[in-house]
Short mmCIF file of C-alpha atoms and ligand atoms in Angstrom, two decimals:
data_model
loop_
_atom_site.label_atom_id
_atom_site.label_comp_id
_atom_site.label_asym_id
_atom_site.label_seq_id
_atom_site.Cartn_x
_atom_site.Cartn_y
_atom_site.Cartn_z
CA UNK A 1 0.00 0.00 0.00
CA UNK A 2 1.46 3.34 -1.03
CA UNK A 3 1.11 5.48 2.12
CA UNK A 4 1.53 9.18 1.37
CA UNK A 5 3.92 10.22 4.12
CA UNK A 6 4.97 13.45 2.45
CA UNK A 7 4.67 16.37 4.84
CA UNK A 8 2.72 19.05 3.03
CA UNK A 9 3.69 22.66 3.58
CA UNK A 10 1.09 25.44 3.64
CA UNK A 11 2.19 26.47 0.15
CA UNK A 12 1.85 22.91 -1.19
CA UNK A 13 -1.52 22.45 0.53
CA UNK A 14 -3.00 25.68 -0.85
CA UNK A 15 -1.66 25.01 -4.34
CA UNK A 16 -2.95 21.40 -4.28
CA UNK A 17 -6.34 22.74 -3.16
CA UNK A 18 -6.27 24.77 -6.36
CA UNK A 19 -5.88 21.57 -8.42
CA UNK A 20 -9.24 20.39 -7.02
CA UNK A 21 -10.93 23.58 -8.23
CA UNK A 22 -9.52 24.47 -11.69
CA UNK A 23 -11.88 27.43 -11.93
CA UNK A 24 -10.25 29.01 -8.87
CA UNK A 25 -8.08 32.03 -9.64
CA UNK A 26 -5.53 31.28 -6.92
CA UNK A 27 -6.05 34.65 -5.25
CA UNK A 28 -7.31 33.16 -1.98
CA UNK A 29 -4.42 30.68 -1.89
CA UNK A 30 -2.01 33.52 -2.53
CA UNK A 31 -3.61 35.57 0.26
CA UNK A 32 -3.28 32.70 2.76
CA UNK A 33 0.37 32.23 1.85
CA UNK A 34 0.98 35.98 2.34
CA UNK A 35 -0.61 35.76 5.80
CA UNK A 36 1.60 32.75 6.57
CA UNK A 37 4.69 34.72 5.56
CA UNK A 38 3.81 37.65 7.84
CA UNK A 39 3.07 35.19 10.66
CA UNK A 40 6.58 33.71 10.37
CA UNK A 41 8.06 37.19 10.72
CA UNK A 42 5.88 37.94 13.76
CA UNK A 43 6.82 34.57 15.25
CA UNK A 44 10.52 35.43 15.16
CA UNK A 45 9.93 38.58 17.22
CA UNK A 46 7.48 36.91 19.61
CA UNK A 47 10.02 34.17 20.29
CA UNK A 48 12.73 36.65 21.25
CA UNK A 49 10.47 39.24 22.89
CA UNK A 50 12.19 38.62 26.22
CA UNK A 51 15.63 39.28 24.78
CA UNK A 52 15.29 42.54 22.93
CA UNK A 53 13.80 45.86 23.71
CA UNK A 54 10.54 44.99 22.02
CA UNK A 55 8.88 44.29 25.32
CA UNK A 56 6.87 46.77 27.22
CA UNK A 57 4.57 49.52 26.19
CA UNK A 58 4.70 51.48 22.97
CA UNK A 59 3.58 54.44 24.97
CA UNK A 60 0.39 54.84 22.94
CA UNK A 61 -3.22 53.79 23.34
CA UNK A 62 -5.25 52.08 20.60
CA UNK A 63 -8.82 52.93 19.64
CA UNK A 64 -9.92 50.56 22.40
CA UNK A 65 -8.12 52.71 24.98
CA UNK A 66 -5.74 49.80 25.66
CA UNK A 67 -1.99 50.13 26.14
CA UNK A 68 -0.29 49.25 22.86
CA UNK A 69 2.70 46.95 23.23
CA UNK A 70 5.57 47.39 20.78
CA UNK A 71 4.92 43.89 19.44
CA UNK A 72 1.31 44.85 18.61
CA UNK A 73 2.56 47.57 16.30
CA UNK A 74 5.24 45.35 14.79
CA UNK A 75 2.69 42.59 14.09
CA UNK A 76 0.17 45.03 12.63
CA UNK A 77 2.80 46.46 10.28
CA UNK A 78 3.87 43.00 9.11
CA UNK A 79 0.35 42.01 8.07
CA UNK A 80 -0.49 45.37 6.50
CA UNK A 81 2.80 45.43 4.58
CA UNK A 82 2.67 41.89 3.22
CA UNK A 83 -0.93 42.26 2.07
CA UNK A 84 -0.39 45.68 0.51
CA UNK A 85 2.51 44.25 -1.52
CA UNK A 86 0.44 41.17 -2.46
CA UNK A 87 -1.99 40.69 -5.35
CA UNK A 88 -5.15 39.57 -3.54
CA UNK A 89 -6.17 42.17 -0.93
CA UNK A 90 -7.91 45.50 -1.58
CA UNK A 91 -7.65 46.70 2.00
CA UNK A 92 -7.59 45.80 5.68
CA UNK A 93 -9.11 46.70 9.03
CA UNK A 94 -7.21 46.06 12.25
CA UNK A 95 -7.66 46.34 15.99
CA UNK A 96 -4.59 48.58 15.94
CA UNK A 97 -5.98 51.00 13.33
CA UNK A 98 -8.73 53.52 14.08
CA UNK A 99 -10.22 53.09 10.59
CA UNK A 100 -9.93 50.66 7.67
CA UNK A 101 -7.21 51.15 5.05
CA UNK A 102 -8.07 50.90 1.33
CA UNK A 103 -4.86 50.16 -0.61
CA UNK A 104 -4.59 52.77 -3.36
CA UNK A 105 -2.45 51.04 -6.00
CA UNK A 106 -4.00 49.59 -9.17
CA UNK A 107 -3.28 45.92 -8.36
CA UNK A 108 -4.78 46.20 -4.87
CA UNK A 109 -7.81 48.14 -6.14
CA UNK A 110 -8.43 45.31 -8.60
CA UNK A 111 -8.14 42.62 -5.88
CA UNK A 112 -11.05 40.43 -4.87
CA UNK A 113 -10.71 40.26 -1.06
CA UNK A 114 -10.47 42.37 2.09
CA UNK A 115 -9.00 41.21 5.41
CA UNK A 116 -9.65 42.07 9.04
CA UNK A 117 -7.08 41.37 11.77
CA UNK A 118 -6.41 41.30 15.43
CA UNK A 119 -2.65 41.35 14.80
CA UNK A 120 -1.63 40.24 18.28
CA UNK A 121 -4.42 39.05 20.56
CA UNK A 122 -3.67 38.61 24.24
CA UNK A 123 -0.76 41.02 24.01
CA UNK A 124 -1.09 41.76 27.71
CA UNK A 125 0.51 38.34 28.17
CA UNK A 126 3.62 39.15 26.11
CA UNK A 127 5.73 40.09 29.13
CA UNK A 128 4.91 36.89 31.04
CA UNK A 129 5.55 34.42 28.21
CA UNK A 130 1.98 33.17 27.88
CA UNK A 131 0.75 32.05 24.43
CA UNK A 132 -0.60 34.87 22.26
CA UNK A 133 -2.02 34.89 18.75
CA UNK A 134 -3.19 36.55 15.56
CA UNK A 135 -6.78 36.32 14.30
CA UNK A 136 -7.93 37.05 10.74
CA UNK A 137 -11.06 37.09 8.60
CA UNK A 138 -11.26 37.21 4.79
CA UNK A 139 -14.27 38.50 2.83
CA UNK A 140 -14.98 38.89 -0.85
CA UNK A 141 -15.40 42.65 -1.34
CA UNK A 142 -18.90 43.93 -2.18
CA UNK A 143 -17.63 47.11 -3.86
CA UNK A 144 -16.57 47.10 -7.53
CA UNK A 145 -13.11 45.81 -8.37
CA UNK A 146 -10.91 48.58 -9.78
CA UNK A 147 -12.11 50.99 -7.10
CA UNK A 148 -11.01 51.72 -3.55
CA UNK A 149 -12.36 49.33 -0.91
CA UNK A 150 -15.28 50.81 1.04
CA UNK A 151 -16.59 50.57 4.62
CA UNK A 152 -19.33 48.19 3.40
CA UNK A 153 -16.62 45.71 2.35
CA UNK A 154 -15.64 45.42 6.03
CA UNK A 155 -19.08 45.67 7.66
CA UNK A 156 -20.33 42.35 6.32
CA UNK A 157 -21.93 39.73 8.57
CA UNK A 158 -19.67 36.86 9.54
CA UNK A 159 -21.72 34.37 7.51
CA UNK A 160 -20.14 36.01 4.40
CA UNK A 161 -16.59 35.08 5.35
CA UNK A 162 -14.71 33.23 2.60
CA UNK A 163 -12.04 32.08 5.04
CA UNK A 164 -10.92 32.76 8.60
CA UNK A 165 -8.03 31.65 10.76
CA UNK A 166 -5.60 32.26 13.56
CA UNK A 167 -1.99 31.82 14.55
CA UNK A 168 -1.06 30.70 18.06
CA UNK A 169 2.48 31.57 19.14
CA UNK A 170 2.91 29.01 21.90
CA UNK A 171 4.93 25.88 22.75
CA UNK A 172 4.91 25.53 18.99
CA UNK A 173 3.63 28.02 16.44
CA UNK A 174 0.52 27.00 14.52
CA UNK A 175 -1.60 28.45 11.76
CA UNK A 176 -5.17 27.16 11.62
CA UNK A 177 -7.58 28.29 8.94
CA UNK A 178 -11.04 27.40 7.72
CA UNK A 179 -12.74 27.63 4.38
CA UNK A 180 -16.22 26.20 3.81
CA UNK A 181 -14.49 22.95 2.86
CA UNK A 182 -12.92 22.40 6.25
CA UNK A 183 -10.52 23.44 9.01
CA UNK A 184 -6.82 22.55 8.75
CA UNK A 185 -3.91 23.18 11.13
CA UNK A 186 -0.27 23.75 10.20
CA UNK A 187 2.65 23.66 12.62
CA UNK A 188 5.77 25.74 11.94
CA UNK A 189 8.84 23.56 11.37
CA UNK A 190 11.73 25.86 12.34
CA UNK A 191 14.24 23.61 10.56
CA UNK A 192 12.76 24.53 7.16
CA UNK A 193 10.86 27.69 8.14
CA UNK A 194 7.60 26.35 6.74
CA UNK A 195 4.13 25.73 8.17
CA UNK A 196 3.48 21.98 7.71
CA UNK A 197 0.09 20.25 7.75
CA UNK A 198 -0.18 18.69 11.22
CA UNK A 199 -3.93 18.78 11.99
CA UNK A 200 -5.89 17.89 8.84
CA UNK A 201 -9.69 18.28 8.83
CA UNK A 202 -10.09 19.48 12.44
CA UNK A 203 -13.47 18.61 14.00
CA UNK A 204 -14.65 20.10 17.29
CA UNK A 205 -15.68 17.24 19.66
CA UNK A 206 -19.41 17.18 20.49
CA UNK A 207 -18.48 17.63 24.17
CA UNK A 208 -15.36 18.28 26.22
CA UNK A 209 -14.12 18.68 29.78
CA UNK A 210 -13.15 22.36 29.67
CA UNK A 211 -15.11 25.51 30.38
CA UNK A 212 -13.37 28.86 29.99
CA UNK A 213 -14.65 32.05 31.62
CA UNK A 214 -13.30 34.84 33.82
CA UNK A 215 -14.75 33.89 37.20
CA UNK A 216 -13.67 37.27 38.57
CA UNK A 217 -16.64 38.80 36.74
CA UNK A 218 -19.09 36.12 37.99
CA UNK A 219 -21.36 38.43 39.97
CA UNK A 220 -21.50 40.87 37.04
CA UNK A 221 -22.87 38.23 34.66
CA UNK A 222 -26.61 37.89 33.94
CA UNK A 223 -28.44 35.38 36.18
CA UNK A 224 -28.95 32.85 33.34
CA UNK A 225 -25.20 32.81 32.60
CA UNK A 226 -24.36 32.38 36.28
CA UNK A 227 -26.77 29.41 36.37
CA UNK A 228 -24.95 27.71 33.50
CA UNK A 229 -21.51 28.36 35.02
CA UNK A 230 -22.74 26.68 38.23
CA UNK A 231 -23.86 23.62 36.24
CA UNK A 232 -20.33 23.37 34.83
CA UNK A 233 -19.21 22.69 38.40
CA UNK A 234 -21.95 20.14 39.17
CA UNK A 235 -21.75 16.41 38.61
CA UNK A 236 -24.68 15.72 36.30
CA UNK A 237 -25.05 12.61 34.15
CA UNK A 238 -26.50 14.58 31.23
CA UNK A 239 -23.74 17.15 30.88
CA UNK A 240 -20.81 14.99 31.98
CA UNK A 241 -19.84 17.58 34.59
CA UNK A 242 -18.06 18.72 36.62
CA UNK A 243 -15.80 20.25 34.01
CA UNK A 244 -12.28 21.60 34.40
CA UNK A 245 -11.98 25.38 34.39
CA UNK A 246 -9.23 26.54 32.05
CA UNK A 247 -8.89 30.27 31.33
CA UNK A 248 -5.56 31.56 30.04
CA UNK A 249 -6.66 35.13 29.37
CA UNK A 250 -5.56 34.70 25.77
CA UNK A 251 -8.59 33.97 23.60
CA UNK A 252 -6.61 32.32 20.80
CA UNK A 253 -5.03 29.81 23.20
CA UNK A 254 -8.31 29.11 25.05
CA UNK A 255 -10.45 28.66 21.94
CA UNK A 256 -7.73 26.62 20.17
CA UNK A 257 -7.58 24.15 23.08
CA UNK A 258 -11.37 23.84 23.18
CA UNK A 259 -11.55 23.41 19.38
CA UNK A 260 -9.12 20.49 19.49
CA UNK A 261 -10.14 18.82 22.77
CA UNK A 262 -13.74 19.99 23.16
CA UNK A 263 -15.00 22.66 25.53
CA UNK A 264 -16.83 25.96 25.83
CA UNK A 265 -15.43 29.51 25.99
CA UNK A 266 -17.52 32.37 27.29
CA UNK A 267 -17.00 36.11 27.43
CA UNK A 268 -20.48 37.27 28.50
CA UNK A 269 -21.71 40.81 28.84
CA UNK A 270 -21.41 42.26 32.34
CA UNK A 271 -23.18 45.01 34.23
CA UNK A 272 -20.22 47.29 33.46
CA UNK A 273 -19.85 46.13 29.84
CA UNK A 274 -23.21 44.79 28.55
CA UNK A 275 -21.63 44.04 25.16
CA UNK A 276 -18.68 42.26 26.77
CA UNK A 277 -15.07 42.90 25.77
CA UNK A 278 -14.40 40.92 22.58
CA UNK A 279 -14.75 42.55 19.19
CA UNK A 280 -17.19 41.17 16.62
CA UNK A 281 -15.37 41.68 13.32
CA UNK A 282 -11.85 40.44 14.01
CA UNK A 283 -12.18 38.23 17.09
CA UNK A 284 -15.67 36.68 17.41
CA UNK A 285 -16.60 36.33 13.72
CA UNK A 286 -13.41 34.54 12.61
CA UNK A 287 -13.57 32.07 15.50
CA UNK A 288 -17.31 31.57 15.02
CA UNK A 289 -16.69 30.69 11.35
CA UNK A 290 -13.87 28.27 12.21
CA UNK A 291 -15.78 26.56 15.04
CA UNK A 292 -19.00 26.24 12.99
CA UNK A 293 -17.11 24.68 10.05
CA UNK A 294 -15.53 22.28 12.58
CA UNK A 295 -19.00 21.29 13.88
CA UNK A 296 -19.33 23.57 16.91
CA UNK A 297 -21.54 26.60 17.64
CA UNK A 298 -21.07 30.28 18.49
CA UNK A 299 -23.70 32.78 19.69
CA UNK A 300 -23.97 36.11 21.48
CA UNK A 301 -26.32 34.44 23.95
CA UNK A 302 -29.30 34.97 21.64
CA UNK A 303 -28.38 34.57 17.94
CA UNK A 304 -25.51 33.00 15.98
CA UNK A 305 -22.48 35.31 15.95
CA UNK A 306 -22.27 34.90 12.16
CA UNK A 307 -25.76 36.42 11.71
CA UNK A 308 -25.05 39.69 13.56
CA UNK A 309 -25.25 42.65 11.16
CA UNK A 310 -22.22 44.87 11.96
CA UNK A 311 -22.57 48.64 12.23
CA UNK A 312 -19.11 49.65 13.47
CA UNK A 313 -15.59 48.32 12.81
CA UNK A 314 -14.69 47.96 16.51
CA UNK A 315 -18.04 46.95 17.93
CA UNK A 316 -18.06 44.39 20.73
CA UNK A 317 -20.27 41.37 21.37
CA UNK A 318 -20.82 38.85 24.13
CA UNK A 319 -19.41 35.49 22.95
CA UNK A 320 -20.31 31.88 23.77
CA UNK A 321 -18.42 29.41 21.56
CA UNK A 322 -17.46 25.75 21.50
CA UNK A 323 -18.64 22.13 21.40
CA UNK A 324 -22.17 21.75 20.03
CA UNK A 325 -23.42 19.57 22.91
CA UNK A 326 -22.13 22.01 25.54
CA UNK A 327 -23.55 25.00 23.67
CA UNK A 328 -26.94 23.24 23.61
CA UNK A 329 -26.68 22.70 27.39
CA UNK A 330 -25.95 26.42 27.75
CA UNK A 331 -28.95 27.41 25.63
CA UNK A 332 -31.30 25.07 27.55
CA UNK A 333 -29.97 26.31 30.90
CA UNK A 334 -30.36 29.96 29.90
CA UNK A 335 -33.90 29.33 28.55
CA UNK A 336 -34.93 27.59 31.81
CA UNK A 337 -33.41 30.40 33.88
CA UNK A 338 -35.24 33.03 31.82
CA UNK A 339 -38.57 31.19 32.36
CA UNK A 340 -37.95 31.23 36.13
CA UNK A 341 -37.21 34.97 35.97
CA UNK A 342 -40.57 35.76 34.32
P1 P6P B 1 -10.21 39.41 30.71
C1 P6P B 1 -6.97 39.59 25.63
O1 P6P B 1 -6.84 40.94 26.04
C2 P6P B 1 -8.44 39.36 25.31
O2 P6P B 1 -8.87 40.23 24.31
C3 P6P B 1 -8.65 37.91 24.91
O3 P6P B 1 -7.56 37.34 24.28
C4 P6P B 1 -8.93 37.23 26.24
O4 P6P B 1 -9.72 36.07 26.12
C5 P6P B 1 -9.66 38.33 27.01
O5 P6P B 1 -9.21 39.58 26.48
C6 P6P B 1 -9.34 38.28 28.50
O6 P6P B 1 -10.09 39.34 29.09
O7 P6P B 1 -11.15 40.56 30.94
O8 P6P B 1 -10.79 38.09 31.17
O9 P6P B 1 -8.80 39.62 31.22
#
């Protein structure tokens, strides 16, 4: 039996995907390879962040009013630069940029896609060597090719995503991305400097043992959410509890673990922040797309994240995301709690 043991790099995988779809133009594959290139450059700096003066604050605040770490700016510039010099992206929006950027050269204006990024999520963890990540979403533009990208290109609902993915800079560096055809994970092999297919066709387990939430905000959560969190700590035959609480404070690392092993991640609204903390366009939507393609679910507590109609680039949303069975338990628990509150 001829077993194919060849390790496929990201470039080989995206090019071979093209062979399956001869009508494809190759622009999406090219875009994913560009993102992979920028990720390798960011990875080098993340890995040596403790050794060079790239640690610490940049001395500025981003549109979210959060301290901007030097590595945030470096990462943002890597992704903007590589996409602007590419052939597939008409513009980008980023957590680190107040407004979207429409690339003004002819090739970019004629490109098919726009990208949204959280260039370095969890950057508050940079100085303590905890895993951090990059999150991205790719849409087909709705404005005419040959013109500058418009705000409407970026304010599309998550259901319209063509692809979405993330990088996790951790014990190893991975790039995971989803198209409608599936979710695939690539691990960086430092010996050849290439992302290699390590997690083909990722499926999110129906259930898992992990629940991820910031317990420090417990008494600020709505009553129905508090009820579900309590069930996570109870031993019940139906839900397979009690679960293990795992919350790293780095969304990419938490959601990645739950995607692979099964689990639920929650960032609910609180009395102080009814819309929660996480952004819709470049944090919740990409992960919702990935997790749904992998067989999981993602809601804002009421409707699927992917069906929310965006109105602002940096708008926030409560987020509940993970294994389908655990998400169904959450929905039933919240519905029962809401009946009791009537
Ligand atoms: P809290 C990191 O700043 C982040 O945006 C996510 O990566 C993470 O899940 C969340 O915030 C942690 O927020 O309020 O629990 O510290």
